[in-house]
CSV table of C-alpha atoms in Angstrom, one decimal:
chain,number,residue,atom,x,y,z
M,1,GLY,CA,-19.7,26.4,-55.0
M,2,GLU,CA,-22.9,26.8,-52.3
M,3,ASN,CA,-25.0,23.7,-51.6
M,4,VAL,CA,-27.1,21.8,-50.2
M,5,GLU,CA,-27.4,17.2,-49.4
M,6,GLN,CA,-30.8,16.0,-48.7
M,7,HIS,CA,-31.5,12.4,-47.7
M,8,PRO,CA,-33.5,10.0,-48.3
M,9,SER,CA,-34.3,10.5,-51.6
M,10,THR,CA,-36.9,8.9,-51.3
M,11,LEU,CA,-39.0,7.4,-48.0
M,12,SER,CA,-41.9,5.2,-47.6
M,13,VAL,CA,-44.0,5.0,-44.1
M,14,GLN,CA,-46.9,3.2,-41.9
M,15,GLU,CA,-49.3,5.2,-41.1
M,16,GLY,CA,-48.9,6.6,-38.1
M,17,ASP,CA,-44.7,6.4,-37.5
M,18,SER,CA,-42.7,9.4,-37.6
M,19,ALA,CA,-40.5,10.8,-40.4
M,20,VAL,CA,-37.8,12.2,-40.7
M,21,ILE,CA,-35.7,13.7,-43.6
M,22,LYS,CA,-32.1,15.4,-43.5
M,23,CYS,CA,-30.1,18.0,-44.6
M,24,THR,CA,-26.3,19.8,-44.7
M,25,TYR,CA,-25.9,22.6,-45.5
M,26,SER,CA,-22.1,23.8,-46.5
M,27,ASP,CA,-22.0,27.6,-46.6
M,28,SER,CA,-21.8,28.7,-42.7
M,29,ALA,CA,-23.2,32.3,-43.5
M,30,SER,CA,-26.6,30.4,-43.9
M,31,ASN,CA,-29.2,31.6,-41.1
M,32,TYR,CA,-32.8,30.8,-42.8
M,33,PHE,CA,-34.2,27.7,-43.2
M,34,PRO,CA,-37.5,27.1,-45.1
M,35,TRP,CA,-38.7,23.5,-45.7
M,36,TYR,CA,-40.6,22.8,-48.8
M,37,LYS,CA,-43.8,19.9,-49.4
M,38,GLN,CA,-44.0,19.6,-53.2
M,39,GLU,CA,-47.8,17.8,-54.1
M,40,LEU,CA,-47.9,16.3,-57.8
M,41,GLY,CA,-47.5,19.1,-60.8
M,42,LYS,CA,-48.9,21.7,-57.8
M,43,ARG,CA,-46.0,24.8,-56.0
M,44,PRO,CA,-43.7,24.5,-53.2
M,45,GLN,CA,-46.0,25.5,-50.1
M,46,LEU,CA,-44.1,26.8,-47.4
M,47,ILE,CA,-44.5,24.1,-44.0
M,48,ILE,CA,-42.0,25.3,-41.7
M,49,ASP,CA,-38.9,27.2,-41.6
M,50,ILE,CA,-36.3,28.5,-38.9
M,51,ARG,CA,-33.7,30.6,-38.1
M,52,SER,CA,-30.3,30.2,-36.8
M,53,ASN,CA,-31.1,31.8,-33.2
M,54,VAL,CA,-33.2,29.0,-33.4
M,55,GLY,CA,-32.6,25.4,-32.5
M,56,GLU,CA,-35.9,23.7,-32.8
M,57,LYS,CA,-39.3,25.0,-34.2
M,58,LYS,CA,-42.3,23.2,-34.4
M,59,ASP,CA,-45.4,23.1,-35.3
M,60,GLN,CA,-49.1,20.5,-34.7
M,61,ARG,CA,-47.3,17.5,-36.5
M,62,ILE,CA,-44.3,18.9,-37.6
M,63,ALA,CA,-41.1,19.5,-36.1
M,64,VAL,CA,-37.8,21.6,-37.2
M,65,THR,CA,-34.1,20.7,-35.6
M,66,LEU,CA,-30.8,23.2,-36.5
M,67,ASN,CA,-27.6,21.9,-35.6
M,68,LYS,CA,-25.4,25.0,-37.0
M,69,THR,CA,-22.3,23.6,-35.6
M,70,ALA,CA,-22.7,20.6,-37.5
M,71,LYS,CA,-24.7,22.8,-40.3
M,72,HIS,CA,-27.3,20.3,-40.2
M,73,PHE,CA,-31.3,21.3,-40.1
M,74,SER,CA,-34.6,17.9,-40.2
M,75,LEU,CA,-37.3,17.4,-40.8
M,76,HIS,CA,-39.5,16.0,-38.0
M,77,ILE,CA,-43.5,14.6,-39.4
M,78,THR,CA,-45.2,12.4,-36.5
M,79,GLU,CA,-48.4,10.5,-36.8
M,80,THR,CA,-47.9,10.4,-40.3
M,81,GLN,CA,-50.5,10.4,-42.7
M,82,PRO,CA,-51.7,9.7,-46.3
M,83,GLU,CA,-51.8,13.9,-47.3
M,84,ASP,CA,-47.6,13.9,-45.5
M,85,SER,CA,-47.3,12.7,-48.9
M,86,ALA,CA,-45.7,14.2,-51.5
M,87,VAL,CA,-42.1,15.4,-52.3
M,88,TYR,CA,-40.5,17.4,-49.6
M,89,PHE,CA,-37.1,19.6,-49.7
M,90,CYS,CA,-34.5,21.6,-48.0
M,91,ALA,CA,-33.5,24.8,-48.7
M,92,ALA,CA,-30.9,27.5,-46.8
M,93,PHE,CA,-30.9,31.6,-47.6
M,94,THR,CA,-28.1,33.6,-46.8
M,95,SER,CA,-28.9,37.1,-46.1
M,96,GLY,CA,-26.2,38.3,-47.7
M,97,THR,CA,-26.4,37.0,-50.4
M,98,TYR,CA,-30.4,37.1,-50.8
M,99,LYS,CA,-29.5,33.1,-52.2
M,100,TYR,CA,-31.7,29.9,-51.6
M,101,ILE,CA,-29.4,26.9,-52.1
M,102,PHE,CA,-32.3,23.6,-52.8
M,103,GLY,CA,-31.9,20.2,-51.3
M,104,THR,CA,-32.4,17.5,-53.7
M,105,GLY,CA,-36.1,17.1,-52.9
M,106,THR,CA,-36.7,13.9,-51.0
M,107,ARG,CA,-40.4,11.6,-51.8
M,108,LEU,CA,-42.5,11.0,-49.0
M,109,LYS,CA,-45.2,8.3,-49.2
M,110,VAL,CA,-46.7,8.1,-46.5
M,111,LEU,CA,-49.1,4.1,-47.3
M,112,ALA,CA,-52.3,3.6,-44.9
F,1,GLY,CA,-55.0,38.4,-52.1
F,2,ALA,CA,-53.8,37.6,-55.0
F,3,GLY,CA,-51.0,35.2,-54.6
F,4,VAL,CA,-47.9,34.5,-58.3
F,5,SER,CA,-49.1,34.2,-61.6
F,6,GLN,CA,-47.3,33.1,-64.5
F,7,SER,CA,-48.3,32.4,-67.8
F,8,PRO,CA,-48.4,30.0,-69.2
F,9,SER,CA,-48.9,26.9,-67.8
F,10,ASN,CA,-47.0,24.7,-70.7
F,11,LYS,CA,-45.4,25.7,-73.7
F,12,VAL,CA,-44.9,23.5,-76.3
F,13,THR,CA,-41.7,25.1,-78.8
F,14,GLU,CA,-39.6,23.6,-81.4
F,15,LYS,CA,-36.3,23.6,-80.9
F,16,GLY,CA,-34.1,26.5,-82.2
F,17,LYS,CA,-37.1,29.0,-80.9
F,18,ASP,CA,-37.3,31.6,-78.7
F,19,VAL,CA,-39.4,31.9,-75.6
F,20,GLU,CA,-40.6,33.6,-73.0
F,21,LEU,CA,-42.7,33.3,-69.9
F,22,ARG,CA,-43.9,35.9,-67.7
F,23,CYS,CA,-44.3,36.0,-64.0
F,24,ASP,CA,-46.6,37.7,-62.0
F,25,PRO,CA,-45.3,38.7,-58.4
F,26,ILE,CA,-47.4,39.7,-55.2
F,27,SER,CA,-48.4,43.0,-55.0
F,28,GLY,CA,-45.5,45.1,-53.0
F,29,HIS,CA,-42.4,42.0,-53.0
F,30,THR,CA,-39.2,44.0,-53.5
F,31,ALA,CA,-37.6,40.8,-54.4
F,32,LEU,CA,-37.6,38.1,-57.5
F,33,TYR,CA,-36.3,35.0,-58.5
F,34,TRP,CA,-36.5,32.0,-61.6
F,35,TYR,CA,-35.6,28.7,-60.7
F,36,ARG,CA,-35.2,25.4,-63.3
F,37,GLN,CA,-37.1,22.8,-61.8
F,38,SER,CA,-35.7,19.3,-64.5
F,39,LEU,CA,-37.6,16.3,-63.9
F,40,GLY,CA,-38.3,14.9,-61.0
F,41,GLN,CA,-34.5,17.1,-59.3
F,42,GLY,CA,-34.5,19.7,-56.9
F,43,LEU,CA,-34.7,24.2,-57.6
F,44,GLU,CA,-31.6,25.2,-59.8
F,45,PHE,CA,-31.2,29.2,-58.7
F,46,LEU,CA,-31.1,31.0,-62.6
F,47,ILE,CA,-32.2,35.0,-61.2
F,48,TYR,CA,-32.2,37.5,-58.5
F,49,PHE,CA,-34.4,40.5,-58.7
F,50,GLN,CA,-33.9,42.9,-55.3
F,51,GLY,CA,-36.1,46.4,-56.2
F,52,ASN,CA,-33.7,48.9,-57.8
F,53,SER,CA,-30.9,46.7,-58.0
F,54,ALA,CA,-28.1,44.8,-60.2
F,55,PRO,CA,-30.0,41.0,-60.6
F,56,ASP,CA,-27.9,39.0,-59.2
F,57,LYS,CA,-27.7,36.4,-62.4
F,58,SER,CA,-24.9,34.1,-61.4
F,59,GLY,CA,-27.7,31.1,-61.8
F,60,LEU,CA,-28.1,31.7,-65.6
F,61,PRO,CA,-26.9,28.5,-66.9
F,62,SER,CA,-26.0,29.7,-70.7
F,63,ASP,CA,-26.3,33.5,-72.4
F,64,ARG,CA,-29.6,32.2,-74.1
F,65,PHE,CA,-30.6,33.2,-71.2
F,66,SER,CA,-32.4,36.0,-69.9
F,67,ALA,CA,-34.6,38.3,-67.3
F,68,GLU,CA,-35.7,41.3,-67.0
F,69,ARG,CA,-37.6,43.3,-64.7
F,70,THR,CA,-40.1,45.8,-65.7
F,71,GLY,CA,-41.4,48.5,-63.2
F,72,GLY,CA,-40.5,46.8,-60.1
F,73,SER,CA,-43.0,44.2,-60.4
F,74,VAL,CA,-43.7,41.7,-63.7
F,75,SER,CA,-41.1,40.1,-64.8
F,76,THR,CA,-39.9,37.8,-68.5
F,77,LEU,CA,-37.7,35.5,-68.6
F,78,THR,CA,-36.3,34.8,-71.5
F,79,ILE,CA,-34.9,31.7,-73.7
F,80,GLN,CA,-33.7,31.6,-76.1
F,81,ARG,CA,-32.5,29.2,-79.8
F,82,THR,CA,-34.2,26.7,-77.4
F,83,GLN,CA,-32.9,23.4,-77.0
F,84,GLN,CA,-34.0,20.2,-75.7
F,85,GLU,CA,-31.9,20.8,-72.2
F,86,ASP,CA,-34.2,23.2,-71.9
F,87,SER,CA,-36.8,21.8,-71.4
F,88,ALA,CA,-38.6,22.0,-67.4
F,89,VAL,CA,-41.0,23.7,-65.1
F,90,TYR,CA,-40.1,27.0,-64.5
F,91,LEU,CA,-40.9,28.5,-61.6
F,92,CYS,CA,-41.0,32.1,-60.1
F,93,ALA,CA,-40.9,32.9,-57.2
F,94,SER,CA,-41.7,36.5,-54.7
F,95,SER,CA,-40.7,37.5,-51.3
F,96,PRO,CA,-41.2,40.8,-49.3
F,97,GLU,CA,-38.0,43.4,-47.9
F,98,LEU,CA,-36.2,40.9,-46.8
F,99,LEU,CA,-35.2,42.6,-43.8
F,100,LEU,CA,-38.2,41.5,-43.1
F,101,THR,CA,-39.1,38.1,-43.8
F,102,TYR,CA,-37.1,35.2,-45.9
F,103,GLU,CA,-40.3,33.9,-47.5
F,104,GLN,CA,-40.8,33.4,-51.2
F,105,TYR,CA,-44.1,32.7,-52.4
F,106,PHE,CA,-43.8,30.7,-55.0
F,107,GLY,CA,-46.1,31.0,-58.9
F,108,PRO,CA,-47.6,27.3,-60.5
F,109,GLY,CA,-44.7,27.2,-62.9
F,110,THR,CA,-44.3,27.3,-66.9
F,111,ARG,CA,-44.0,23.9,-67.7
F,112,LEU,CA,-41.2,24.8,-71.1
F,113,THR,CA,-41.7,20.8,-73.8
F,114,VAL,CA,-38.7,21.5,-76.5
F,115,THR,CA,-39.3,19.0,-79.0
């Protein structure tokens, strides 16, 4: 079946450094790629997304890049802060099937 | 406006009992998804409803799991003869008309513990 691989599973960075999380998807028909942040005991919250007709999107300290040929997309967080600590999930959505496939998550720890 | 709500927030049940989990999507949202999130794991797709169309049940792990969506709004996920491996957080998400946007909005989840 279709799947999304996400790496790394855990990531520790010093406050102020950058963090990068990478995902690879298998369904070449996927056309929407959201990233979610989930704090402990809370619901996933959408933080940024990108559609397949765009290569890069930025929102303040957060950016997402997409390489359709390689079927890779990445989340970049710059100038990390302790409140960025959470689990981050990527997902690939295919409009033909209306199905989201999620990565297994990355636990980000920002050390003060 | 109000977001997606789920009830109960926590449910403890004995192995073999049936449970019902409820999801109230955002008003006007036509798409509704159920996911299962086991401890420390990602989100596993269970079932998807879109308007009045037949649901996509391809993610349901066994025939003990079923879901309904009445009147295109509230949804109930039912697990019969619960097993310990059913213990997880069950998340519901809704989306507006998917031709307009692909964003989905999550509820707070129901934490199910099967003892």
